Amino acid sequence: MPIVEVAISVPLNRTFDYLSDTEVAVGARVKVPFGAKKVVGIVLSNKQKSEFDKLKSVEQILDETPILDKPILDFLFWSAKYYHHPIGEVLLAVLPKNLRLGKEAKIKKVVGLPTQVNQPDFEITDEQNTAINSILVKQNAYHGFLLHGVTGSGKTEVYLRITQAALDQNKQVLVLVPEIGLTPQMIFRFENRLETRVVAIHSQLNETQKLDAYLMAKSGEAGVVLGTRSAIFAPMPNLGMIIIDEEHDGSFKQQSSFRYSARDLSFIRAKQANIPLILGTATPSLETLKNAMDGKLTRLTLANRAGDVMMPKVSLIDMRTNTDGALSKLLVEKMQQYLSSGKQVMLFINRRGYAPVYFCTECGWKSECNHCHASMIYHRHINRLKCHHCGDEKMPEQTCPDCAQPSLEVYGYGTERLEETLGSHFADTPIIRIDRDTTRRKKALAQHLEKINSGEPCIIVGTQMLAKGHDFSNLAMVGILDIDGGFLSTNFRATEYLAQLLIQVSGRAGRSGQQGEVAIQTRFPEHPMFNFVLSNRYTQFASGLLKQRMSAMMPPFAHQAQLCANAKNKDNAQAFLQEVAGLLKSIDMNGVEIWGPTPNSIEKKADYYYFNLYLQSNDRAALHQMLATFTQHIDTIKLKNKVRWYLDVDPID
């Protein structure tokens, strides 16, 4: 009988052999017995011999034709090898849940195309035209481009025109965005402008919608696939171009299970398909800037906003002399000026909830989570203390547990408290708060955005959800609050992230019409970073950071991997990594540094203790050889079954 090699979603670096009545297409799904269960697997090969004697039989062949064709299988094998993740988990993880459950690969609901395609009523700029032509010259071969355009410079218009050119050649285009819920305008503009079916792939869809989108991409029926990081694995037989919008965004890195970077994998997929790759952003990551400097990417610059709109003027407000709480007197005055002239104002504070600290003014006690090494955040609208790490919540104490005094107060500001404070200054102005708490309900975000897009004067309060993807035409002023923590972080990438965040948030102001204004409240106005942010010289700032990274031999001039172990028994997590460190040091591999184990920045989360082991090398091949040897010998480590552990290649945190 023929034997089929099957990949199954289990945390083992191996595949499994089964007997079959007939040969099965490589890339097709089969249902097979595994232990006491029946599971869905992917066929990788047909063969005549197996190293095992007693083989079970395939129970059901689910697909006559491959659900994963050869190009996507090659791409997934490369991804599994690079990230040292079990191939079965990788192959099954990229499939919609309904296909993983063995359901029929059939489109359930076909939605009609957009009824009318609208052509733009404006001329593109010379910079946009140069960028478009530069990309289209390389349309039929692999070539990487960095589209470095200031906020409001019209990067999306470039995307639309190069996408239409690819569609005219009967090619498909993959467009990745950081977070789909935050970029409704992107979906609308693509559907409104392009004569093709545009499908979205992201986590907010129901399972039927996910399956339909996947199958329309696979059949070629969808000309454009627009999605979040998981869409990098969408099967697209006629793929002609990949566009990564806001390439610097950390959301492109998967932070659980199969830990891949969709941005980094886009290079491999574009190379394998021999097609152009476009990375767009106003604030390139240091990795991308280095690639441009090394000639691996062609840099295309959009230095000016479209429509002759001026960049916003940016000023600093020194909070060392402010005694008015979260809002300085100067910021309130500026807001009143813009609101009275019929404009909208946005305040950015990257912390939800009412206040980050609930403490005793007498003895200094503060409320902390019982399950994590973290403070409980006070949420006033539900009168609860909540942990933003494990989700635990409790009623606030009425008296101090340590000194029994009724002297408990809150300290600091979150979006909820800021909203309340604004109500006392601007009683007659609508305040729209956008954070994870106010957008949990389905369609809540869309309703908030609809109010803002009406253009009526209002104050928008929000977290990082507002930092990207939005184009509010009547938003004239942006105030940025409480960002100084970025200067005090232990993460070596913190200053890069802070500069990107400030420029992205600032870019929401004055995108049409008169020049906008940005006011940044800080206690560190002399920090050199502000010189570059104020004068819109991000490239010079990033170049300085690159020199620092090179002298310290840190990424992107070195390559890193992180081994994280966690356990309810603290000693087990630490001892496991000490044993791993011993194994790694016994591998004869020059040029790989091993640091740790060290406690995580938040050592305890949800009753588990977290420890990390870091590996770094200037030689990527040497690092990966060590990781491959480690995964082959992991079973020799005694504590393996007493901890949860994972490997993160190219970690960003």
XYZ file of C-alpha atoms in Angstrom:
653
model
C 0.000 0.000 0.000
C 1.179 3.578 -0.636
C 2.524 5.429 2.401
C 1.869 9.147 2.961
C 4.010 11.461 5.074
C 1.743 13.725 7.109
C 2.422 16.891 9.108
C 0.285 17.193 12.264
C -0.074 20.198 14.566
C 1.972 18.924 17.507
C 5.027 20.521 19.221
C 7.398 17.900 17.778
C 10.061 18.415 15.118
C 8.942 15.452 13.029
C 6.283 14.156 10.647
C 4.237 10.913 10.703
C 3.660 8.073 8.222
C 0.263 6.498 7.415
C -0.964 3.827 5.046
C -3.286 4.984 2.282
C -5.460 3.197 -0.284
C -4.267 5.614 -2.919
C -1.707 8.330 -3.488
C -2.766 11.711 -2.077
C -1.946 15.120 -3.572
C 0.937 16.824 -1.748
C -0.530 19.774 0.178
C -3.961 18.132 0.593
C -5.622 17.589 3.982
C -6.255 14.139 5.428
C -7.951 12.975 8.615
C -5.761 10.516 10.529
C -5.780 8.766 13.917
C -3.313 10.241 16.386
C -3.319 8.721 19.843
C -6.953 8.481 20.952
C -8.043 11.321 18.644
C -8.734 11.914 14.972
C -6.812 14.921 13.670
C -6.388 16.850 10.418
C -2.931 16.829 8.840
C -1.241 17.988 5.636
C 0.296 15.472 3.215
C 3.947 16.240 2.453
C 4.919 13.263 0.283
C 3.945 9.839 -1.049
C 6.511 7.074 -0.505
C 6.977 3.310 -0.625
C 8.887 2.715 2.629
C 8.748 3.872 6.229
C 11.219 3.529 9.106
C 8.291 2.350 11.266
C 6.782 -1.149 11.057
C 3.228 -0.783 12.325
C 1.458 2.040 10.542
C -2.101 3.248 11.030
C -4.217 4.090 7.998
C -5.543 7.398 6.698
C -9.215 7.641 7.703
C -10.340 10.211 5.144
C -8.873 12.212 2.274
C -10.388 15.684 2.629
C -9.068 17.343 -0.556
C -8.665 16.073 -4.109
C -6.447 19.041 -4.964
C -3.844 20.674 -2.662
C -5.131 23.163 -0.106
C -1.476 24.335 0.074
C 0.229 24.445 -3.339
C 3.976 24.050 -3.891
C 4.941 27.768 -3.772
C 3.184 28.309 -0.436
C 4.540 25.005 0.937
C 8.088 26.051 -0.004
C 7.520 29.386 1.730
C 6.139 27.701 4.866
C 9.020 25.211 5.027
C 11.488 28.110 4.833
C 9.586 29.943 7.599
C 9.481 26.896 9.897
C 13.206 26.308 9.436
C 14.187 29.942 10.055
C 12.070 30.296 13.202
C 12.910 26.730 14.378
C 9.228 25.905 14.818
C 7.628 22.455 14.260
C 6.496 22.191 10.629
C 3.120 20.657 11.520
C 2.216 23.570 13.789
C 3.288 26.060 11.110
C 1.303 24.426 8.269
C -1.900 24.090 10.282
C -1.578 27.521 11.927
C -1.841 29.336 8.598
C -5.108 27.632 7.644
C -8.504 29.107 8.620
C -10.035 27.301 11.595
C -12.737 25.637 9.469
C -10.072 23.982 7.308
C -8.128 22.884 10.410
C -11.335 21.258 11.660
C -11.686 19.308 8.418
C -14.649 21.231 6.982
C -15.233 21.434 3.239
C -13.046 23.855 1.279
C -15.993 25.606 -0.333
C -16.963 29.280 -0.496
C -20.152 29.829 1.505
C -21.099 33.402 0.665
C -19.971 35.380 -2.359
C -20.368 39.126 -1.870
C -20.853 41.268 -4.967
C -18.087 43.608 -6.207
C -18.108 47.321 -5.350
C -20.644 48.729 -7.650
C -18.856 51.795 -8.886
C -15.160 52.548 -9.255
C -14.302 56.206 -8.649
C -11.296 57.751 -10.334
C -9.338 60.444 -8.467
C -10.127 64.097 -9.200
C -6.589 65.311 -8.476
C -3.151 65.224 -10.076
C -0.415 63.240 -8.365
C 2.759 65.026 -7.302
C 6.059 64.741 -9.141
C 7.448 62.758 -6.187
C 4.557 60.295 -6.348
C 4.957 59.944 -10.107
C 8.693 59.225 -9.772
C 8.012 56.588 -7.107
C 5.305 54.881 -9.193
C 7.455 54.752 -12.325
C 10.500 53.476 -10.392
C 8.455 50.576 -9.016
C 6.734 49.704 -12.301
C 10.065 49.488 -14.137
C 10.869 46.529 -11.834
C 7.346 45.072 -12.012
C 8.331 41.640 -13.331
C 11.264 40.752 -11.071
C 12.235 40.761 -7.418
C 13.224 44.196 -6.168
C 12.801 45.769 -2.748
C 11.700 49.383 -2.291
C 11.471 51.621 0.770
C 8.722 54.190 0.138
C 9.765 56.772 2.736
C 7.047 59.404 2.765
C 6.228 61.961 5.451
C 2.770 61.637 7.031
C 0.152 62.876 4.557
C 2.473 62.619 1.531
C 0.156 60.267 -0.355
C 1.760 56.838 0.069
C -1.675 55.204 -0.270
C -2.160 56.860 -3.671
C 1.120 55.288 -4.792
C -0.099 51.899 -3.508
C -3.364 52.240 -5.441
C -1.726 53.096 -8.760
C 0.935 50.373 -8.651
C -1.751 47.877 -7.562
C -3.913 48.802 -10.563
C -0.890 48.319 -12.834
C -0.397 44.802 -11.411
C -4.119 44.024 -11.822
C -3.879 45.149 -15.461
C -1.361 42.317 -15.918
C -3.843 39.853 -14.319
C -1.665 39.681 -11.203
C -2.765 39.604 -7.547
C -1.509 42.057 -4.925
C -0.983 41.404 -1.206
C -1.265 44.476 1.055
C -0.330 44.118 4.735
C -1.368 46.677 7.357
C -0.538 46.632 11.101
C -4.081 46.482 12.496
C -7.120 46.157 10.238
C -9.595 47.707 12.706
C -7.575 50.896 12.670
C -7.385 51.271 8.895
C -10.975 51.240 7.609
C -10.083 54.046 5.194
C -7.505 51.804 3.525
C -10.101 49.096 2.777
C -12.607 51.719 1.590
C -10.104 53.379 -0.735
C -8.970 50.101 -2.302
C -12.561 48.946 -2.868
C -13.574 52.384 -4.139
C -10.765 52.703 -6.663
C -9.881 49.263 -8.007
C -11.752 47.162 -10.537
C -11.297 43.883 -8.692
C -12.479 41.934 -5.695
C -10.750 43.061 -2.505
C -10.855 40.593 0.388
C -9.739 41.240 3.965
C -7.958 38.666 6.133
C -7.794 39.467 9.852
C -8.882 38.211 13.267
C -12.080 40.286 13.529
C -13.839 38.257 10.812
C -16.030 35.278 11.684
C -14.851 31.823 10.638
C -17.021 31.670 7.499
C -15.678 35.038 6.323
C -12.091 33.918 6.985
C -12.595 30.732 4.959
C -14.257 32.570 2.062
C -11.468 35.167 1.908
C -8.805 32.442 1.997
C -10.444 30.445 -0.811
C -11.022 33.533 -2.993
C -7.332 34.391 -2.609
C -6.407 30.779 -3.454
C -8.617 30.638 -6.553
C -7.323 33.968 -7.854
C -10.836 35.425 -7.682
C -9.595 38.101 -5.253
C -7.283 40.524 -7.036
C -6.258 42.191 -3.773
C -5.799 40.611 -0.360
C -5.636 43.269 2.361
C -4.859 41.959 5.803
C -2.861 41.886 9.006
C 0.314 39.847 9.596
C -1.291 36.403 9.065
C -2.201 37.378 5.485
C 1.487 36.934 4.552
C 0.586 33.213 4.292
C -2.465 33.707 2.035
C -2.279 31.367 -0.995
C -2.155 33.618 -4.093
C -1.296 31.740 -7.295
C -0.894 34.906 -9.401
C 0.933 37.011 -6.799
C 2.534 39.991 -8.553
C 3.379 42.455 -5.771
C 3.602 42.757 -1.970
C 3.007 46.064 -0.153
C 3.743 46.458 3.580
C 2.192 49.653 4.980
C 3.693 51.161 8.182
C 6.532 48.644 7.930
C 8.096 49.889 11.189
C 5.108 48.776 13.270
C 5.710 46.103 15.924
C 2.303 44.547 15.180
C 3.853 42.698 12.237
C 5.632 40.447 14.778
C 3.552 37.540 16.089
C 4.104 37.353 19.863
C 2.669 33.906 20.652
C 3.001 30.308 19.432
C 4.653 30.513 15.970
C 6.614 33.767 16.481
C 7.253 35.129 12.991
C 7.702 38.620 11.546
C 5.408 39.193 8.563
C 7.560 42.149 7.492
C 10.730 40.046 7.452
C 9.013 37.091 5.747
C 7.732 39.396 2.987
C 11.311 39.550 1.637
C 11.433 35.763 1.284
C 7.993 35.489 -0.283
C 8.770 38.244 -2.786
C 12.115 36.617 -3.687
C 10.552 33.182 -4.144
C 7.786 34.636 -6.330
C 10.247 36.958 -8.166
C 8.086 40.057 -7.620
C 8.591 43.588 -6.230
C 8.242 44.352 -2.513
C 7.283 47.825 -1.276
C 7.792 48.854 2.369
C 6.002 52.119 3.150
C 6.387 54.345 6.218
C 7.101 57.853 7.482
C 9.439 56.445 10.141
C 11.490 53.501 8.810
C 12.702 50.899 11.277
C 16.459 50.810 11.787
C 16.538 47.379 10.106
C 14.885 48.811 6.985
C 17.092 51.924 6.940
C 20.194 49.727 7.148
C 18.869 47.582 4.274
C 18.440 50.766 2.199
C 21.969 51.954 3.099
C 23.374 48.524 2.183
C 21.662 48.657 -1.215
C 19.208 45.843 -0.459
C 16.313 48.276 -0.884
C 15.872 51.202 -3.264
C 14.769 54.242 -1.284
C 11.984 56.366 -2.794
C 11.283 59.614 -0.935
C 8.057 61.615 -0.610
C 9.381 64.632 1.293
C 6.276 66.809 0.970
C 2.628 66.453 1.866
C 0.188 66.074 -1.031
C -1.827 69.120 -2.100
C 0.800 71.610 -0.868
C -0.330 71.041 2.729
C 2.319 72.115 5.243
C 3.745 69.826 7.906
C 2.437 70.708 11.402
C 4.427 73.028 13.641
C 5.651 71.139 16.708
C 6.367 72.692 20.121
C 7.353 71.423 23.568
C 5.632 72.256 26.849
C 7.967 71.977 29.849
C 6.024 70.078 32.522
C 8.639 70.679 35.239
C 6.937 74.000 35.976
C 3.369 72.770 35.547
C 1.268 72.218 38.662
C -2.109 71.768 36.983
C -2.115 67.953 36.723
C -2.185 66.184 33.370
C -3.115 69.240 31.296
C -0.878 72.294 31.311
C -2.495 75.725 31.165
C -0.784 76.401 27.818
C -2.163 73.199 26.274
C -5.719 74.045 27.411
C -5.409 77.528 25.895
C -4.212 76.128 22.568
C -7.095 73.628 22.524
C -9.640 76.391 23.176
C -8.314 78.408 20.251
C -8.729 75.558 17.763
C -12.102 74.382 19.085
C -13.551 77.918 18.990
C -12.593 78.137 15.311
C -14.578 74.961 14.521
C -11.625 72.555 14.435
C -11.029 69.176 16.079
C -8.337 68.431 18.686
C -6.772 65.070 19.555
C -5.043 64.182 22.839
C -2.809 61.127 22.889
C -1.997 59.258 26.101
C -0.834 55.671 25.823
C -2.527 54.306 28.938
C -6.111 53.178 29.302
C -8.095 53.106 32.539
C -8.568 55.900 35.071
C -5.258 55.900 36.951
C -2.213 53.585 36.988
C -1.593 53.764 40.755
C -4.000 53.259 43.693
C -2.049 53.999 46.859
C -2.040 55.094 50.504
C -0.900 58.658 51.166
C 0.027 57.747 54.762
C 2.319 54.713 54.446
C 2.956 54.395 50.695
C 1.154 51.035 50.195
C -0.053 50.531 46.625
C -2.473 48.033 45.147
C -0.726 45.251 43.238
C -1.983 42.174 41.394
C -1.950 38.947 43.426
C -0.977 36.982 40.312
C 1.535 39.315 38.624
C 4.396 41.594 39.605
C 2.411 44.610 38.411
C 0.192 47.394 39.724
C -3.576 47.184 39.528
C -5.065 49.905 37.293
C -8.119 51.742 38.590
C -11.132 51.852 36.210
C -13.591 54.347 37.604
C -16.606 53.691 35.337
C -16.874 50.136 36.741
C -15.206 50.980 40.100
C -12.728 48.121 39.775
C -9.014 47.600 40.023
C -7.842 45.612 36.976
C -4.588 43.941 36.028
C -3.767 44.620 32.381
C -1.520 41.538 32.239
C -3.689 38.669 33.538
C -7.127 40.334 33.485
C -7.797 39.813 37.202
C -9.990 42.451 38.828
C -11.259 43.318 42.304
C -13.156 45.978 44.240
C -10.909 48.802 45.483
C -10.022 48.719 49.172
C -11.753 51.289 51.394
C -8.952 51.446 53.961
C -5.242 50.768 53.620
C -4.440 47.056 54.187
C -1.115 48.035 55.822
C -1.929 50.974 58.097
C -5.771 50.731 58.225
C -6.128 54.456 57.406
C -8.846 55.635 54.962
C -6.168 57.560 53.063
C -6.351 55.923 49.632
C -5.985 57.968 46.459
C -5.196 57.530 42.788
C -2.059 58.810 41.083
C -1.378 59.398 37.416
C -3.645 59.560 34.391
C -5.213 57.127 31.951
C -7.646 57.882 29.109
C -10.654 57.593 31.414
C -9.389 60.179 33.919
C -8.235 62.463 31.112
C -11.749 62.328 29.634
C -13.183 63.320 33.019
C -10.685 66.186 33.446
C -11.445 67.505 29.961
C -15.151 67.565 30.839
C -14.453 70.206 33.504
C -12.527 72.413 31.025
C -14.715 71.903 27.944
C -18.223 71.225 29.235
C -19.937 71.976 25.899
C -17.551 70.061 23.611
C -18.162 66.410 22.655
C -15.339 64.150 23.889
C -14.741 60.893 21.975
C -12.549 58.375 23.798
C -10.983 55.605 21.721
C -9.182 52.812 23.563
C -9.560 49.085 24.098
C -12.277 49.640 26.706
C -14.530 51.821 24.522
C -14.142 49.735 21.353
C -14.808 46.230 22.705
C -18.373 46.236 21.421
C -18.750 45.265 17.772
C -18.953 48.296 15.449
C -18.120 50.663 18.356
C -14.902 51.845 16.682
C -16.698 52.427 13.367
C -19.340 54.527 15.155
C -16.679 56.644 16.886
C -14.846 57.188 13.592
C -18.085 58.164 11.864
C -18.624 60.941 14.433
C -15.071 62.207 13.973
C -15.305 62.096 10.168
C -18.455 64.235 10.278
C -16.025 67.106 10.903
C -17.903 68.565 13.874
C -15.667 70.184 16.531
C -14.747 67.627 19.201
C -11.915 66.408 21.407
C -10.594 62.940 20.566
C -8.841 61.111 23.407
C -7.006 57.916 22.630
C -4.159 55.481 22.959
C -1.830 54.017 20.342
C -4.937 52.948 18.420
C -5.019 56.512 17.071
C -1.356 56.713 16.082
C -1.659 55.201 12.621
C -3.855 54.832 9.586
C -6.331 57.622 10.265
C -6.933 60.658 8.087
C -9.231 63.092 9.928
C -9.734 66.071 7.606
C -10.780 68.612 10.277
C -8.208 67.611 12.914
C -6.025 70.688 13.411
C -4.204 70.076 16.684
C -2.629 67.120 18.488
C -1.535 67.155 22.136
C 0.816 64.387 23.316
C 0.847 63.578 27.045
C 2.927 61.456 29.401
C 5.501 60.020 27.004
C 8.555 60.398 29.238
C 8.511 56.713 30.218
C 10.043 56.000 26.807
C 13.251 57.719 27.942
C 13.481 55.520 31.047
C 12.779 52.093 29.485
C 15.236 49.178 29.749
C 14.443 48.160 26.139
C 17.314 49.246 23.877
C 14.767 49.940 21.129
C 12.706 52.319 23.308
C 14.069 55.610 21.911
C 13.534 54.394 18.327
C 9.940 53.420 19.155
C 9.282 56.737 20.933
C 10.530 58.841 18.013
C 8.407 56.807 15.588
C 5.354 57.151 17.828
C 5.739 60.922 18.241
C 6.115 61.493 14.495
C 3.225 59.151 13.615
C 0.867 60.758 16.172
C 1.982 64.240 15.127
C 1.202 63.328 11.535
C -2.526 63.168 12.274
C -2.619 67.001 12.561
C -3.463 69.382 9.719
C -3.622 66.855 6.878
C -5.828 69.106 4.759
C -6.181 72.875 4.598
C -4.314 75.081 7.058
C -1.138 74.094 8.871
C -1.712 71.968 11.971
C -0.059 72.152 15.371
C 1.412 69.571 17.727
C 2.186 70.218 21.409
C 4.267 67.664 23.357
C 4.225 67.798 27.151
C 7.489 66.543 28.688
C 9.786 66.834 31.700
C 12.820 66.250 29.439
C 12.616 69.107 26.905
C 16.437 69.132 26.534
C 16.528 65.495 25.315
C 18.385 65.500 21.961
C 15.665 63.417 20.309
C 13.306 66.404 20.355
C 15.665 68.458 18.153
C 15.044 65.963 15.350
C 11.305 65.497 16.005
C 10.679 69.271 16.076
C 12.417 69.803 12.741
C 11.073 66.630 11.062
C 14.570 65.127 10.645
C 13.780 61.505 11.441
C 16.406 60.095 9.059
C 19.226 62.021 10.751
C 18.005 60.872 14.179
C 17.756 57.246 13.049
C 21.232 57.459 11.474
C 22.606 58.527 14.862
C 20.882 55.571 16.520
C 22.367 53.241 13.891
C 25.876 54.490 14.761
C 25.186 53.798 18.451
C 23.905 50.299 17.650
C 26.960 49.586 15.484
C 29.416 50.657 18.187
C 27.560 48.467 20.714
C 27.152 45.628 18.163
C 23.403 45.449 18.731
C 20.676 44.730 16.125
C 20.530 45.357 13.227
C 24.333 44.841 13.282
C 23.954 41.619 15.259
C 21.372 38.831 15.305
C 19.486 37.735 18.394
C 17.324 34.899 19.682
C 15.533 34.640 23.001
C 14.656 31.491 24.919
C 11.884 32.128 27.427
C 10.847 29.633 30.107
C 8.001 30.044 32.556
C 6.663 27.892 35.373
C 4.614 28.221 38.543
C 7.705 27.014 40.391
C 10.240 29.838 40.025
C 13.234 27.533 40.560
C 12.135 25.208 37.744
C 12.024 28.022 35.169
C 15.448 29.304 36.168
C 17.038 25.847 36.461
C 15.681 24.792 33.048
C 17.382 27.738 31.360
C 20.601 27.133 33.297
C 20.573 23.585 31.927
C 19.857 24.945 28.439
C 22.738 27.416 28.791
C 25.011 24.500 29.696
C 23.860 22.572 26.609
C 24.372 25.594 24.334
C 27.862 26.262 25.701
C 28.790 22.634 25.016
C 27.989 23.128 21.311
C 31.237 23.963 19.533
C 30.154 27.234 17.922
C 32.400 30.287 17.871
C 31.001 33.806 17.859
C 27.680 33.182 19.644
C 27.278 34.983 22.966
C 24.949 33.564 25.634
C 23.527 35.831 28.361
C 21.426 34.775 31.311
C 19.191 33.357 32.510
C 17.697 36.637 33.741
C 14.215 37.417 35.091
C 11.742 38.969 32.656
C 11.060 42.715 33.056
C 7.774 41.615 34.650
C 8.961 38.465 36.386
C 5.572 37.056 37.406
C 2.480 37.018 35.164
C -0.716 35.061 35.886
C 1.083 33.029 38.606
C 3.901 31.977 36.244
C 7.516 33.103 36.701
C 9.285 34.165 33.491
C 13.023 33.913 32.799
C 14.951 34.618 29.595
C 18.126 33.394 27.965
C 19.566 35.562 25.187
C 21.772 34.501 22.285
C 23.549 36.968 20.036
C 25.976 36.702 17.131
C 27.312 38.827 14.297
C 27.075 35.666 12.183
C 23.438 34.767 11.462
C 24.375 31.324 10.123
C 26.304 30.447 13.305
C 23.381 31.518 15.505
C 20.926 29.386 13.526
C 23.267 26.398 13.524
C 23.385 26.588 17.320
C 19.586 26.863 17.538
C 19.131 23.888 15.196
C 21.513 21.779 17.306
C 19.672 22.860 20.451
C 16.250 21.810 19.091
C 17.703 18.395 18.179
C 18.885 17.858 21.777
C 16.078 19.487 23.766
C 14.814 16.059 24.906
C 18.023 15.564 26.916
C 17.042 18.361 29.312
C 15.408 16.831 32.391
C 13.229 19.796 33.379
C 11.671 20.121 29.903
C 8.292 18.756 31.004
C 8.093 20.933 34.132
C 8.154 24.278 32.296
C 6.540 26.043 29.361
C 9.161 27.366 26.966
C 9.431 28.992 23.579
C 12.075 30.269 21.183
C 11.817 33.759 19.676
C 14.128 34.442 16.725
C 14.742 38.179 16.079
C 12.800 39.301 19.192
C 11.576 42.905 19.243
C 10.906 43.233 22.992
